[in-house]
Amino acid sequence: MKKAELEMRIIAPISIAVLVASAASVAAQPATAPSPAKFVAYYQNAYASGRDLVPGPQQVLDLDGLVTAPRLETVIPEAALTGNAFVDAQNTIIKLVGAQGCQSAQQLQLGEIRASCSMLSLAGLNAALQTAAAPAGGAFPCHFLGANSGQPSVRFAECFFIGPDDHAQPLSEYLIRHGLAFAARAPNGAAVFPEYAAAEAEAAKAHVGIWSNAAFRHPYGERYRQNHTN
């Protein structure tokens, strides 16, 4: 078993327990704009109930720039907000372009943990952020492809980290290969990055993560229902 896979198995159950407790504590509070202290829990609780409050891009993203002229910026991740978005140390929301978290409320089993698909996806990103940031002292680089104006500030990116084989690995692909997210798709169903669709197919075939549940129903509509330009 690879080191990264072992870390995911150890961290994910702890993350799920923390997120479940967080969601329960916030559930009874009014759904108004959050104070800074409640920011993370507000987004996590909404996502756990199947609502993704992080919007998709307002304009077409510059996907070609990722290949032709990558511009990397170092970010320090703080916490996952959804299955494919997190907040950094500057209180900026960063949404991964290539991955789509699960928003299904279907109850699934992952190891000894039973939780909704959305909770598993949320916990999966939280664990992956720790894994990705560990080799570089709590940070990793991202290439930003666009941003939304207004508040909260949302930037759209593909982020990378050094894997156990000492090669750069996209965070989106890592989530998809571990069965914790899906390949993001356009409204017509085409994958934003075809190689991530291939990674999703391999994860499904290997029955890893979410795919390890025989009764799992792939939420094709839900995975890009609310973010048509993601």
mmCIF file with all atom_site columns, C-alpha atoms in Angstrom:
data_model
loop_
_atom_site.group_PDB
_atom_site.id
_atom_site.type_symbol
_atom_site.label_atom_id
_atom_site.label_alt_id
_atom_site.label_comp_id
_atom_site.label_asym_id
_atom_site.label_entity_id
_atom_site.label_seq_id
_atom_site.pdbx_PDB_ins_code
_atom_site.Cartn_x
_atom_site.Cartn_y
_atom_site.Cartn_z
_atom_site.occupancy
_atom_site.B_iso_or_equiv
_atom_site.pdbx_formal_charge
_atom_site.auth_seq_id
_atom_site.auth_comp_id
_atom_site.auth_asym_id
_atom_site.auth_atom_id
_atom_site.pdbx_PDB_model_num
ATOM 1   C CA . MET A 1 1   ? 0.000   0.000  0.000   1.00 0.00 ? 1   MET A CA 1
ATOM 2   C CA . LYS A 1 2   ? 1.357   3.421  -0.926  1.00 0.00 ? 2   LYS A CA 1
ATOM 3   C CA . LYS A 1 3   ? 2.058   5.924  1.848   1.00 0.00 ? 3   LYS A CA 1
ATOM 4   C CA . ALA A 1 4   ? -0.524  8.396  0.527   1.00 0.00 ? 4   ALA A CA 1
ATOM 5   C CA . GLU A 1 5   ? -3.221  5.710  0.510   1.00 0.00 ? 5   GLU A CA 1
ATOM 6   C CA . LEU A 1 6   ? -2.368  4.765  4.094   1.00 0.00 ? 6   LEU A CA 1
ATOM 7   C CA . GLU A 1 7   ? -2.607  8.394  5.197   1.00 0.00 ? 7   GLU A CA 1
ATOM 8   C CA . MET A 1 8   ? -6.043  8.738  3.606   1.00 0.00 ? 8   MET A CA 1
ATOM 9   C CA . ARG A 1 9   ? -7.299  5.651  5.444   1.00 0.00 ? 9   ARG A CA 1
ATOM 10  C CA . ILE A 1 10  ? -6.058  6.998  8.771   1.00 0.00 ? 10  ILE A CA 1
ATOM 11  C CA . ILE A 1 11  ? -7.069  10.639 8.419   1.00 0.00 ? 11  ILE A CA 1
ATOM 12  C CA . ALA A 1 12  ? -10.456 10.305 6.717   1.00 0.00 ? 12  ALA A CA 1
ATOM 13  C CA . PRO A 1 13  ? -12.382 8.739  9.662   1.00 0.00 ? 13  PRO A CA 1
ATOM 14  C CA . ILE A 1 14  ? -11.098 11.445 12.009  1.00 0.00 ? 14  ILE A CA 1
ATOM 15  C CA . SER A 1 15  ? -12.080 14.160 9.552   1.00 0.00 ? 15  SER A CA 1
ATOM 16  C CA . ILE A 1 16  ? -15.560 12.697 9.127   1.00 0.00 ? 16  ILE A CA 1
ATOM 17  C CA . ALA A 1 17  ? -16.137 12.616 12.890  1.00 0.00 ? 17  ALA A CA 1
ATOM 18  C CA . VAL A 1 18  ? -15.097 16.254 13.208  1.00 0.00 ? 18  VAL A CA 1
ATOM 19  C CA . LEU A 1 19  ? -17.241 17.340 10.271  1.00 0.00 ? 19  LEU A CA 1
ATOM 20  C CA . VAL A 1 20  ? -20.304 15.461 11.510  1.00 0.00 ? 20  VAL A CA 1
ATOM 21  C CA . ALA A 1 21  ? -19.988 17.158 14.899  1.00 0.00 ? 21  ALA A CA 1
ATOM 22  C CA . SER A 1 22  ? -19.508 20.522 13.218  1.00 0.00 ? 22  SER A CA 1
ATOM 23  C CA . ALA A 1 23  ? -22.562 20.059 11.015  1.00 0.00 ? 23  ALA A CA 1
ATOM 24  C CA . ALA A 1 24  ? -24.712 19.053 13.975  1.00 0.00 ? 24  ALA A CA 1
ATOM 25  C CA . SER A 1 25  ? -23.715 22.112 15.993  1.00 0.00 ? 25  SER A CA 1
ATOM 26  C CA . VAL A 1 26  ? -24.500 24.520 13.159  1.00 0.00 ? 26  VAL A CA 1
ATOM 27  C CA . ALA A 1 27  ? -27.690 22.866 11.910  1.00 0.00 ? 27  ALA A CA 1
ATOM 28  C CA . ALA A 1 28  ? -29.929 24.583 14.461  1.00 0.00 ? 28  ALA A CA 1
ATOM 29  C CA . GLN A 1 29  ? -28.600 28.074 13.686  1.00 0.00 ? 29  GLN A CA 1
ATOM 30  C CA . PRO A 1 30  ? -30.379 30.483 11.284  1.00 0.00 ? 30  PRO A CA 1
ATOM 31  C CA . ALA A 1 31  ? -29.185 30.283 7.680   1.00 0.00 ? 31  ALA A CA 1
ATOM 32  C CA . THR A 1 32  ? -27.886 33.855 7.573   1.00 0.00 ? 32  THR A CA 1
ATOM 33  C CA . ALA A 1 33  ? -24.527 35.232 6.457   1.00 0.00 ? 33  ALA A CA 1
ATOM 34  C CA . PRO A 1 34  ? -21.869 33.678 8.692   1.00 0.00 ? 34  PRO A CA 1
ATOM 35  C CA . SER A 1 35  ? -19.586 35.502 11.092  1.00 0.00 ? 35  SER A CA 1
ATOM 36  C CA . PRO A 1 36  ? -15.865 34.816 10.578  1.00 0.00 ? 36  PRO A CA 1
ATOM 37  C CA . ALA A 1 37  ? -15.834 32.290 13.433  1.00 0.00 ? 37  ALA A CA 1
ATOM 38  C CA . LYS A 1 38  ? -18.647 30.301 11.805  1.00 0.00 ? 38  LYS A CA 1
ATOM 39  C CA . PHE A 1 39  ? -17.455 30.647 8.205   1.00 0.00 ? 39  PHE A CA 1
ATOM 40  C CA . VAL A 1 40  ? -16.100 27.135 7.688   1.00 0.00 ? 40  VAL A CA 1
ATOM 41  C CA . ALA A 1 41  ? -18.874 25.365 9.598   1.00 0.00 ? 41  ALA A CA 1
ATOM 42  C CA . TYR A 1 42  ? -21.507 27.342 7.671   1.00 0.00 ? 42  TYR A CA 1
ATOM 43  C CA . TYR A 1 43  ? -20.269 26.088 4.294   1.00 0.00 ? 43  TYR A CA 1
ATOM 44  C CA . GLN A 1 44  ? -19.564 22.566 5.530   1.00 0.00 ? 44  GLN A CA 1
ATOM 45  C CA . ASN A 1 45  ? -23.014 22.197 7.063   1.00 0.00 ? 45  ASN A CA 1
ATOM 46  C CA . ALA A 1 46  ? -24.697 23.355 3.864   1.00 0.00 ? 46  ALA A CA 1
ATOM 47  C CA . TYR A 1 47  ? -22.651 20.918 1.799   1.00 0.00 ? 47  TYR A CA 1
ATOM 48  C CA . ALA A 1 48  ? -23.378 18.052 4.172   1.00 0.00 ? 48  ALA A CA 1
ATOM 49  C CA . SER A 1 49  ? -27.078 18.655 3.522   1.00 0.00 ? 49  SER A CA 1
ATOM 50  C CA . GLY A 1 50  ? -26.552 18.611 -0.248  1.00 0.00 ? 50  GLY A CA 1
ATOM 51  C CA . ARG A 1 51  ? -26.188 22.355 -0.947  1.00 0.00 ? 51  ARG A CA 1
ATOM 52  C CA . ASP A 1 52  ? -22.997 23.705 -2.527  1.00 0.00 ? 52  ASP A CA 1
ATOM 53  C CA . LEU A 1 53  ? -22.783 27.389 -1.580  1.00 0.00 ? 53  LEU A CA 1
ATOM 54  C CA . VAL A 1 54  ? -19.557 27.976 -3.505  1.00 0.00 ? 54  VAL A CA 1
ATOM 55  C CA . PRO A 1 55  ? -20.604 29.284 -6.933  1.00 0.00 ? 55  PRO A CA 1
ATOM 56  C CA . GLY A 1 56  ? -19.127 28.296 -10.244 1.00 0.00 ? 56  GLY A CA 1
ATOM 57  C CA . PRO A 1 57  ? -17.180 30.767 -12.407 1.00 0.00 ? 57  PRO A CA 1
ATOM 58  C CA . GLN A 1 58  ? -18.959 33.839 -13.739 1.00 0.00 ? 58  GLN A CA 1
ATOM 59  C CA . GLN A 1 59  ? -16.795 33.896 -16.873 1.00 0.00 ? 59  GLN A CA 1
ATOM 60  C CA . VAL A 1 60  ? -15.116 31.346 -19.122 1.00 0.00 ? 60  VAL A CA 1
ATOM 61  C CA . LEU A 1 61  ? -11.938 30.055 -17.497 1.00 0.00 ? 61  LEU A CA 1
ATOM 62  C CA . ASP A 1 62  ? -8.543  30.157 -19.200 1.00 0.00 ? 62  ASP A CA 1
ATOM 63  C CA . LEU A 1 63  ? -7.918  26.416 -19.295 1.00 0.00 ? 63  LEU A CA 1
ATOM 64  C CA . ASP A 1 64  ? -5.264  26.704 -22.011 1.00 0.00 ? 64  ASP A CA 1
ATOM 65  C CA . GLY A 1 65  ? -3.047  28.763 -19.726 1.00 0.00 ? 65  GLY A CA 1
ATOM 66  C CA . LEU A 1 66  ? -2.568  25.762 -17.473 1.00 0.00 ? 66  LEU A CA 1
ATOM 67  C CA . VAL A 1 67  ? -0.671  24.039 -20.295 1.00 0.00 ? 67  VAL A CA 1
ATOM 68  C CA . THR A 1 68  ? 0.898   26.931 -22.210 1.00 0.00 ? 68  THR A CA 1
ATOM 69  C CA . ALA A 1 69  ? 1.874   29.326 -19.413 1.00 0.00 ? 69  ALA A CA 1
ATOM 70  C CA . PRO A 1 70  ? 1.433   27.904 -15.918 1.00 0.00 ? 70  PRO A CA 1
ATOM 71  C CA . ARG A 1 71  ? 1.726   30.543 -13.194 1.00 0.00 ? 71  ARG A CA 1
ATOM 72  C CA . LEU A 1 72  ? 1.987   28.969 -9.777  1.00 0.00 ? 72  LEU A CA 1
ATOM 73  C CA . GLU A 1 73  ? 1.141   30.725 -6.518  1.00 0.00 ? 73  GLU A CA 1
ATOM 74  C CA . THR A 1 74  ? 1.759   29.219 -3.111  1.00 0.00 ? 74  THR A CA 1
ATOM 75  C CA . VAL A 1 75  ? -1.316  28.785 -0.916  1.00 0.00 ? 75  VAL A CA 1
ATOM 76  C CA . ILE A 1 76  ? -1.733  27.643 2.664   1.00 0.00 ? 76  ILE A CA 1
ATOM 77  C CA . PRO A 1 77  ? -4.929  25.577 2.978   1.00 0.00 ? 77  PRO A CA 1
ATOM 78  C CA . GLU A 1 78  ? -7.031  25.952 6.105   1.00 0.00 ? 78  GLU A CA 1
ATOM 79  C CA . ALA A 1 79  ? -10.095 23.717 5.700   1.00 0.00 ? 79  ALA A CA 1
ATOM 80  C CA . ALA A 1 80  ? -12.360 22.079 3.146   1.00 0.00 ? 80  ALA A CA 1
ATOM 81  C CA . LEU A 1 81  ? -15.678 23.841 2.556   1.00 0.00 ? 81  LEU A CA 1
ATOM 82  C CA . THR A 1 82  ? -17.152 21.372 0.049   1.00 0.00 ? 82  THR A CA 1
ATOM 83  C CA . GLY A 1 83  ? -15.950 18.292 -1.774  1.00 0.00 ? 83  GLY A CA 1
ATOM 84  C CA . ASN A 1 84  ? -13.906 20.419 -4.194  1.00 0.00 ? 84  ASN A CA 1
ATOM 85  C CA . ALA A 1 85  ? -13.422 23.828 -2.546  1.00 0.00 ? 85  ALA A CA 1
ATOM 86  C CA . PHE A 1 86  ? -11.397 25.027 0.423   1.00 0.00 ? 86  PHE A CA 1
ATOM 87  C CA . VAL A 1 87  ? -10.470 28.231 2.214   1.00 0.00 ? 87  VAL A CA 1
ATOM 88  C CA . ASP A 1 88  ? -6.861  29.343 2.506   1.00 0.00 ? 88  ASP A CA 1
ATOM 89  C CA . ALA A 1 89  ? -4.967  31.349 5.115   1.00 0.00 ? 89  ALA A CA 1
ATOM 90  C CA . GLN A 1 90  ? -5.982  34.593 3.348   1.00 0.00 ? 90  GLN A CA 1
ATOM 91  C CA . ASN A 1 91  ? -9.688  33.713 3.733   1.00 0.00 ? 91  ASN A CA 1
ATOM 92  C CA . THR A 1 92  ? -9.962  33.200 -0.017  1.00 0.00 ? 92  THR A CA 1
ATOM 93  C CA . ILE A 1 93  ? -12.155 30.388 -1.276  1.00 0.00 ? 93  ILE A CA 1
ATOM 94  C CA . ILE A 1 94  ? -10.325 28.228 -3.815  1.00 0.00 ? 94  ILE A CA 1
ATOM 95  C CA . LYS A 1 95  ? -12.391 25.897 -5.970  1.00 0.00 ? 95  LYS A CA 1
ATOM 96  C CA . LEU A 1 96  ? -10.744 23.051 -7.862  1.00 0.00 ? 96  LEU A CA 1
ATOM 97  C CA . VAL A 1 97  ? -11.651 23.174 -11.544 1.00 0.00 ? 97  VAL A CA 1
ATOM 98  C CA . GLY A 1 98  ? -10.967 19.546 -12.402 1.00 0.00 ? 98  GLY A CA 1
ATOM 99  C CA . ALA A 1 99  ? -12.833 17.789 -9.592  1.00 0.00 ? 99  ALA A CA 1
ATOM 100 C CA . GLN A 1 100 ? -16.471 17.723 -8.509  1.00 0.00 ? 100 GLN A CA 1
ATOM 101 C CA . GLY A 1 101 ? -17.361 16.603 -5.012  1.00 0.00 ? 101 GLY A CA 1
ATOM 102 C CA . CYS A 1 102 ? -20.277 14.280 -4.364  1.00 0.00 ? 102 CYS A CA 1
ATOM 103 C CA . GLN A 1 103 ? -23.488 16.045 -3.285  1.00 0.00 ? 103 GLN A CA 1
ATOM 104 C CA . SER A 1 104 ? -25.610 12.936 -2.876  1.00 0.00 ? 104 SER A CA 1
ATOM 105 C CA . ALA A 1 105 ? -27.294 12.246 0.469   1.00 0.00 ? 105 ALA A CA 1
ATOM 106 C CA . GLN A 1 106 ? -27.033 8.491  -0.130  1.00 0.00 ? 106 GLN A CA 1
ATOM 107 C CA . GLN A 1 107 ? -25.607 6.713  2.931   1.00 0.00 ? 107 GLN A CA 1
ATOM 108 C CA . LEU A 1 108 ? -22.384 4.851  2.153   1.00 0.00 ? 108 LEU A CA 1
ATOM 109 C CA . GLN A 1 109 ? -19.849 2.747  4.012   1.00 0.00 ? 109 GLN A CA 1
ATOM 110 C CA . LEU A 1 110 ? -16.133 3.600  3.929   1.00 0.00 ? 110 LEU A CA 1
ATOM 111 C CA . GLY A 1 111 ? -14.121 1.341  6.197   1.00 0.00 ? 111 GLY A CA 1
ATOM 112 C CA . GLU A 1 112 ? -15.732 1.518  9.623   1.00 0.00 ? 112 GLU A CA 1
ATOM 113 C CA . ILE A 1 113 ? -17.443 4.826  8.869   1.00 0.00 ? 113 ILE A CA 1
ATOM 114 C CA . ARG A 1 114 ? -21.000 5.169  7.570   1.00 0.00 ? 114 ARG A CA 1
ATOM 115 C CA . ALA A 1 115 ? -21.948 8.609  6.293   1.00 0.00 ? 115 ALA A CA 1
ATOM 116 C CA . SER A 1 116 ? -23.573 10.368 3.357   1.00 0.00 ? 116 SER A CA 1
ATOM 117 C CA . CYS A 1 117 ? -21.700 10.567 0.073   1.00 0.00 ? 117 CYS A CA 1
ATOM 118 C CA . SER A 1 118 ? -21.398 14.344 0.511   1.00 0.00 ? 118 SER A CA 1
ATOM 119 C CA . MET A 1 119 ? -19.838 13.928 3.968   1.00 0.00 ? 119 MET A CA 1
ATOM 120 C CA . LEU A 1 120 ? -17.331 11.380 2.671   1.00 0.00 ? 120 LEU A CA 1
ATOM 121 C CA . SER A 1 121 ? -16.387 13.706 -0.181  1.00 0.00 ? 121 SER A CA 1
ATOM 122 C CA . LEU A 1 122 ? -16.024 16.667 2.184   1.00 0.00 ? 122 LEU A CA 1
ATOM 123 C CA . ALA A 1 123 ? -13.889 14.671 4.603   1.00 0.00 ? 123 ALA A CA 1
ATOM 124 C CA . GLY A 1 124 ? -11.869 13.338 1.690   1.00 0.00 ? 124 GLY A CA 1
ATOM 125 C CA . LEU A 1 125 ? -10.819 16.824 0.589   1.00 0.00 ? 125 LEU A CA 1
ATOM 126 C CA . ASN A 1 126 ? -10.026 17.797 4.180   1.00 0.00 ? 126 ASN A CA 1
ATOM 127 C CA . ALA A 1 127 ? -7.712  14.783 4.463   1.00 0.00 ? 127 ALA A CA 1
ATOM 128 C CA . ALA A 1 128 ? -6.208  15.359 1.018   1.00 0.00 ? 128 ALA A CA 1
ATOM 129 C CA . LEU A 1 129 ? -5.341  18.956 1.921   1.00 0.00 ? 129 LEU A CA 1
ATOM 130 C CA . GLN A 1 130 ? -3.273  17.673 4.840   1.00 0.00 ? 130 GLN A CA 1
ATOM 131 C CA . THR A 1 131 ? -1.572  15.077 2.650   1.00 0.00 ? 131 THR A CA 1
ATOM 132 C CA . ALA A 1 132 ? -0.840  17.619 -0.098  1.00 0.00 ? 132 ALA A CA 1
ATOM 133 C CA . ALA A 1 133 ? 0.498   20.314 2.224   1.00 0.00 ? 133 ALA A CA 1
ATOM 134 C CA . ALA A 1 134 ? 2.692   18.052 4.370   1.00 0.00 ? 134 ALA A CA 1
ATOM 135 C CA . PRO A 1 135 ? 5.720   17.729 2.019   1.00 0.00 ? 135 PRO A CA 1
ATOM 136 C CA . ALA A 1 136 ? 6.134   21.536 1.767   1.00 0.00 ? 136 ALA A CA 1
ATOM 137 C CA . GLY A 1 137 ? 5.591   22.662 5.336   1.00 0.00 ? 137 GLY A CA 1
ATOM 138 C CA . GLY A 1 138 ? 1.845   23.240 5.146   1.00 0.00 ? 138 GLY A CA 1
ATOM 139 C CA . ALA A 1 139 ? 1.549   24.764 1.675   1.00 0.00 ? 139 ALA A CA 1
ATOM 140 C CA . PHE A 1 140 ? 1.314   23.816 -2.002  1.00 0.00 ? 140 PHE A CA 1
ATOM 141 C CA . PRO A 1 141 ? 1.211   25.658 -5.356  1.00 0.00 ? 141 PRO A CA 1
ATOM 142 C CA . CYS A 1 142 ? -1.886  26.415 -7.424  1.00 0.00 ? 142 CYS A CA 1
ATOM 143 C CA . HIS A 1 143 ? -2.382  27.723 -10.947 1.00 0.00 ? 143 HIS A CA 1
ATOM 144 C CA . PHE A 1 144 ? -5.339  30.113 -11.014 1.00 0.00 ? 144 PHE A CA 1
ATOM 145 C CA . LEU A 1 145 ? -7.574  30.094 -14.076 1.00 0.00 ? 145 LEU A CA 1
ATOM 146 C CA . GLY A 1 146 ? -10.042 32.790 -13.071 1.00 0.00 ? 146 GLY A CA 1
ATOM 147 C CA . ALA A 1 147 ? -11.959 34.433 -10.246 1.00 0.00 ? 147 ALA A CA 1
ATOM 148 C CA . ASN A 1 148 ? -15.400 35.729 -9.344  1.00 0.00 ? 148 ASN A CA 1
ATOM 149 C CA . SER A 1 149 ? -15.890 39.322 -8.285  1.00 0.00 ? 149 SER A CA 1
ATOM 150 C CA . GLY A 1 150 ? -17.753 40.237 -5.116  1.00 0.00 ? 150 GLY A CA 1
ATOM 151 C CA . GLN A 1 151 ? -17.911 38.561 -1.748  1.00 0.00 ? 151 GLN A CA 1
ATOM 152 C CA . PRO A 1 152 ? -16.940 35.985 -0.816  1.00 0.00 ? 152 PRO A CA 1
ATOM 153 C CA . SER A 1 153 ? -13.880 35.989 -3.032  1.00 0.00 ? 153 SER A CA 1
ATOM 154 C CA . VAL A 1 154 ? -13.729 32.776 -5.076  1.00 0.00 ? 154 VAL A CA 1
ATOM 155 C CA . ARG A 1 155 ? -10.739 31.787 -7.198  1.00 0.00 ? 155 ARG A CA 1
ATOM 156 C CA . PHE A 1 156 ? -10.703 28.805 -9.546  1.00 0.00 ? 156 PHE A CA 1
ATOM 157 C CA . ALA A 1 157 ? -7.566  26.724 -9.751  1.00 0.00 ? 157 ALA A CA 1
ATOM 158 C CA . GLU A 1 158 ? -5.759  23.482 -10.247 1.00 0.00 ? 158 GLU A CA 1
ATOM 159 C CA . CYS A 1 159 ? -3.403  22.752 -7.350  1.00 0.00 ? 159 CYS A CA 1
ATOM 160 C CA . PHE A 1 160 ? -0.413  20.432 -7.151  1.00 0.00 ? 160 PHE A CA 1
ATOM 161 C CA . PHE A 1 161 ? 1.773   18.669 -4.605  1.00 0.00 ? 161 PHE A CA 1
ATOM 162 C CA . ILE A 1 162 ? 4.746   16.326 -4.497  1.00 0.00 ? 162 ILE A CA 1
ATOM 163 C CA . GLY A 1 163 ? 3.546   12.735 -4.308  1.00 0.00 ? 163 GLY A CA 1
ATOM 164 C CA . PRO A 1 164 ? 5.298   9.759  -2.705  1.00 0.00 ? 164 PRO A CA 1
ATOM 165 C CA . ASP A 1 165 ? 7.083   9.102  -6.013  1.00 0.00 ? 165 ASP A CA 1
ATOM 166 C CA . ASP A 1 166 ? 8.586   12.635 -5.897  1.00 0.00 ? 166 ASP A CA 1
ATOM 167 C CA . HIS A 1 167 ? 6.548   13.725 -8.915  1.00 0.00 ? 167 HIS A CA 1
ATOM 168 C CA . ALA A 1 168 ? 4.084   16.613 -9.030  1.00 0.00 ? 168 ALA A CA 1
ATOM 169 C CA . GLN A 1 169 ? 0.498   15.411 -8.740  1.00 0.00 ? 169 GLN A CA 1
ATOM 170 C CA . PRO A 1 170 ? -2.716  17.393 -9.335  1.00 0.00 ? 170 PRO A CA 1
ATOM 171 C CA . LEU A 1 171 ? -4.855  17.560 -6.214  1.00 0.00 ? 171 LEU A CA 1
ATOM 172 C CA . SER A 1 172 ? -8.001  17.063 -8.302  1.00 0.00 ? 172 SER A CA 1
ATOM 173 C CA . GLU A 1 173 ? -6.642  13.871 -9.822  1.00 0.00 ? 173 GLU A CA 1
ATOM 174 C CA . TYR A 1 174 ? -5.597  12.608 -6.389  1.00 0.00 ? 174 TYR A CA 1
ATOM 175 C CA . LEU A 1 175 ? -9.163  13.004 -5.083  1.00 0.00 ? 175 LEU A CA 1
ATOM 176 C CA . ILE A 1 176 ? -10.625 11.318 -8.154  1.00 0.00 ? 176 ILE A CA 1
ATOM 177 C CA . ARG A 1 177 ? -8.203  8.383  -8.098  1.00 0.00 ? 177 ARG A CA 1
ATOM 178 C CA . HIS A 1 178 ? -8.961  7.784  -4.416  1.00 0.00 ? 178 HIS A CA 1
ATOM 179 C CA . GLY A 1 179 ? -12.698 7.668  -5.145  1.00 0.00 ? 179 GLY A CA 1
ATOM 180 C CA . LEU A 1 180 ? -13.440 10.825 -3.150  1.00 0.00 ? 180 LEU A CA 1
ATOM 181 C CA . ALA A 1 181 ? -14.582 13.055 -6.024  1.00 0.00 ? 181 ALA A CA 1
ATOM 182 C CA . PHE A 1 182 ? -15.641 12.862 -9.660  1.00 0.00 ? 182 PHE A CA 1
ATOM 183 C CA . ALA A 1 183 ? -14.161 14.375 -12.799 1.00 0.00 ? 183 ALA A CA 1
ATOM 184 C CA . ALA A 1 184 ? -15.735 17.808 -13.281 1.00 0.00 ? 184 ALA A CA 1
ATOM 185 C CA . ARG A 1 185 ? -17.861 18.029 -16.394 1.00 0.00 ? 185 ARG A CA 1
ATOM 186 C CA . ALA A 1 186 ? -19.387 20.682 -18.618 1.00 0.00 ? 186 ALA A CA 1
ATOM 187 C CA . PRO A 1 187 ? -23.183 20.885 -19.104 1.00 0.00 ? 187 PRO A CA 1
ATOM 188 C CA . ASN A 1 188 ? -22.878 18.639 -22.163 1.00 0.00 ? 188 ASN A CA 1
ATOM 189 C CA . GLY A 1 189 ? -21.290 15.925 -20.024 1.00 0.00 ? 189 GLY A CA 1
ATOM 190 C CA . ALA A 1 190 ? -17.765 16.264 -21.411 1.00 0.00 ? 190 ALA A CA 1
ATOM 191 C CA . ALA A 1 191 ? -14.992 16.164 -18.824 1.00 0.00 ? 191 ALA A CA 1
ATOM 192 C CA . VAL A 1 192 ? -13.170 19.457 -18.257 1.00 0.00 ? 192 VAL A CA 1
ATOM 193 C CA . PHE A 1 193 ? -9.923  17.459 -18.314 1.00 0.00 ? 193 PHE A CA 1
ATOM 194 C CA . PRO A 1 194 ? -10.241 14.128 -20.196 1.00 0.00 ? 194 PRO A CA 1
ATOM 195 C CA . GLU A 1 195 ? -7.419  12.532 -18.204 1.00 0.00 ? 195 GLU A CA 1
ATOM 196 C CA . TYR A 1 196 ? -9.460  13.012 -15.034 1.00 0.00 ? 196 TYR A CA 1
ATOM 197 C CA . ALA A 1 197 ? -12.388 11.169 -16.609 1.00 0.00 ? 197 ALA A CA 1
ATOM 198 C CA . ALA A 1 198 ? -9.994  8.288  -17.248 1.00 0.00 ? 198 ALA A CA 1
ATOM 199 C CA . ALA A 1 199 ? -8.868  8.448  -13.608 1.00 0.00 ? 199 ALA A CA 1
ATOM 200 C CA . GLU A 1 200 ? -12.516 8.313  -12.500 1.00 0.00 ? 200 GLU A CA 1
ATOM 201 C CA . ALA A 1 201 ? -13.143 5.235  -14.636 1.00 0.00 ? 201 ALA A CA 1
ATOM 202 C CA . GLU A 1 202 ? -10.093 3.530  -13.118 1.00 0.00 ? 202 GLU A CA 1
ATOM 203 C CA . ALA A 1 203 ? -11.241 4.348  -9.572  1.00 0.00 ? 203 ALA A CA 1
ATOM 204 C CA . ALA A 1 204 ? -14.703 2.960  -10.293 1.00 0.00 ? 204 ALA A CA 1
ATOM 205 C CA . LYS A 1 205 ? -13.238 -0.208 -11.792 1.00 0.00 ? 205 LYS A CA 1
ATOM 206 C CA . ALA A 1 206 ? -10.952 -0.673 -8.769  1.00 0.00 ? 206 ALA A CA 1
ATOM 207 C CA . HIS A 1 207 ? -13.838 -0.048 -6.323  1.00 0.00 ? 207 HIS A CA 1
ATOM 208 C CA . VAL A 1 208 ? -11.911 2.477  -4.228  1.00 0.00 ? 208 VAL A CA 1
ATOM 209 C CA . GLY A 1 209 ? -13.370 5.114  -1.907  1.00 0.00 ? 209 GLY A CA 1
ATOM 210 C CA . ILE A 1 210 ? -16.988 5.906  -2.679  1.00 0.00 ? 210 ILE A CA 1
ATOM 211 C CA . TRP A 1 211 ? -16.910 3.306  -5.450  1.00 0.00 ? 211 TRP A CA 1
ATOM 212 C CA . SER A 1 212 ? -16.286 0.517  -2.912  1.00 0.00 ? 212 SER A CA 1
ATOM 213 C CA . ASN A 1 213 ? -20.014 0.518  -2.135  1.00 0.00 ? 213 ASN A CA 1
ATOM 214 C CA . ALA A 1 214 ? -21.831 -2.000 -4.305  1.00 0.00 ? 214 ALA A CA 1
ATOM 215 C CA . ALA A 1 215 ? -25.098 -0.084 -3.882  1.00 0.00 ? 215 ALA A CA 1
ATOM 216 C CA . PHE A 1 216 ? -23.606 3.286  -4.846  1.00 0.00 ? 216 PHE A CA 1
ATOM 217 C CA . ARG A 1 217 ? -25.671 5.166  -7.399  1.00 0.00 ? 217 ARG A CA 1
ATOM 218 C CA . HIS A 1 218 ? -23.592 7.626  -9.393  1.00 0.00 ? 218 HIS A CA 1
ATOM 219 C CA . PRO A 1 219 ? -25.308 11.032 -9.062  1.00 0.00 ? 219 PRO A CA 1
ATOM 220 C CA . TYR A 1 220 ? -24.710 12.094 -12.661 1.00 0.00 ? 220 TYR A CA 1
ATOM 221 C CA . GLY A 1 221 ? -27.156 14.979 -12.413 1.00 0.00 ? 221 GLY A CA 1
ATOM 222 C CA . GLU A 1 222 ? -26.137 16.114 -8.945  1.00 0.00 ? 222 GLU A CA 1
ATOM 223 C CA . ARG A 1 223 ? -22.421 16.245 -9.552  1.00 0.00 ? 223 ARG A CA 1
ATOM 224 C CA . TYR A 1 224 ? -22.683 19.294 -11.803 1.00 0.00 ? 224 TYR A CA 1
ATOM 225 C CA . ARG A 1 225 ? -26.299 20.291 -11.241 1.00 0.00 ? 225 ARG A CA 1
ATOM 226 C CA . GLN A 1 226 ? -25.584 23.538 -9.393  1.00 0.00 ? 226 GLN A CA 1
ATOM 227 C CA . ASN A 1 227 ? -22.341 24.564 -11.104 1.00 0.00 ? 227 ASN A CA 1
ATOM 228 C CA . HIS A 1 228 ? -23.005 24.313 -14.811 1.00 0.00 ? 228 HIS A CA 1
ATOM 229 C CA . THR A 1 229 ? -19.800 26.094 -15.792 1.00 0.00 ? 229 THR A CA 1
ATOM 230 C CA . ASN A 1 230 ? -17.568 24.161 -13.389 1.00 0.00 ? 230 ASN A CA 1
#
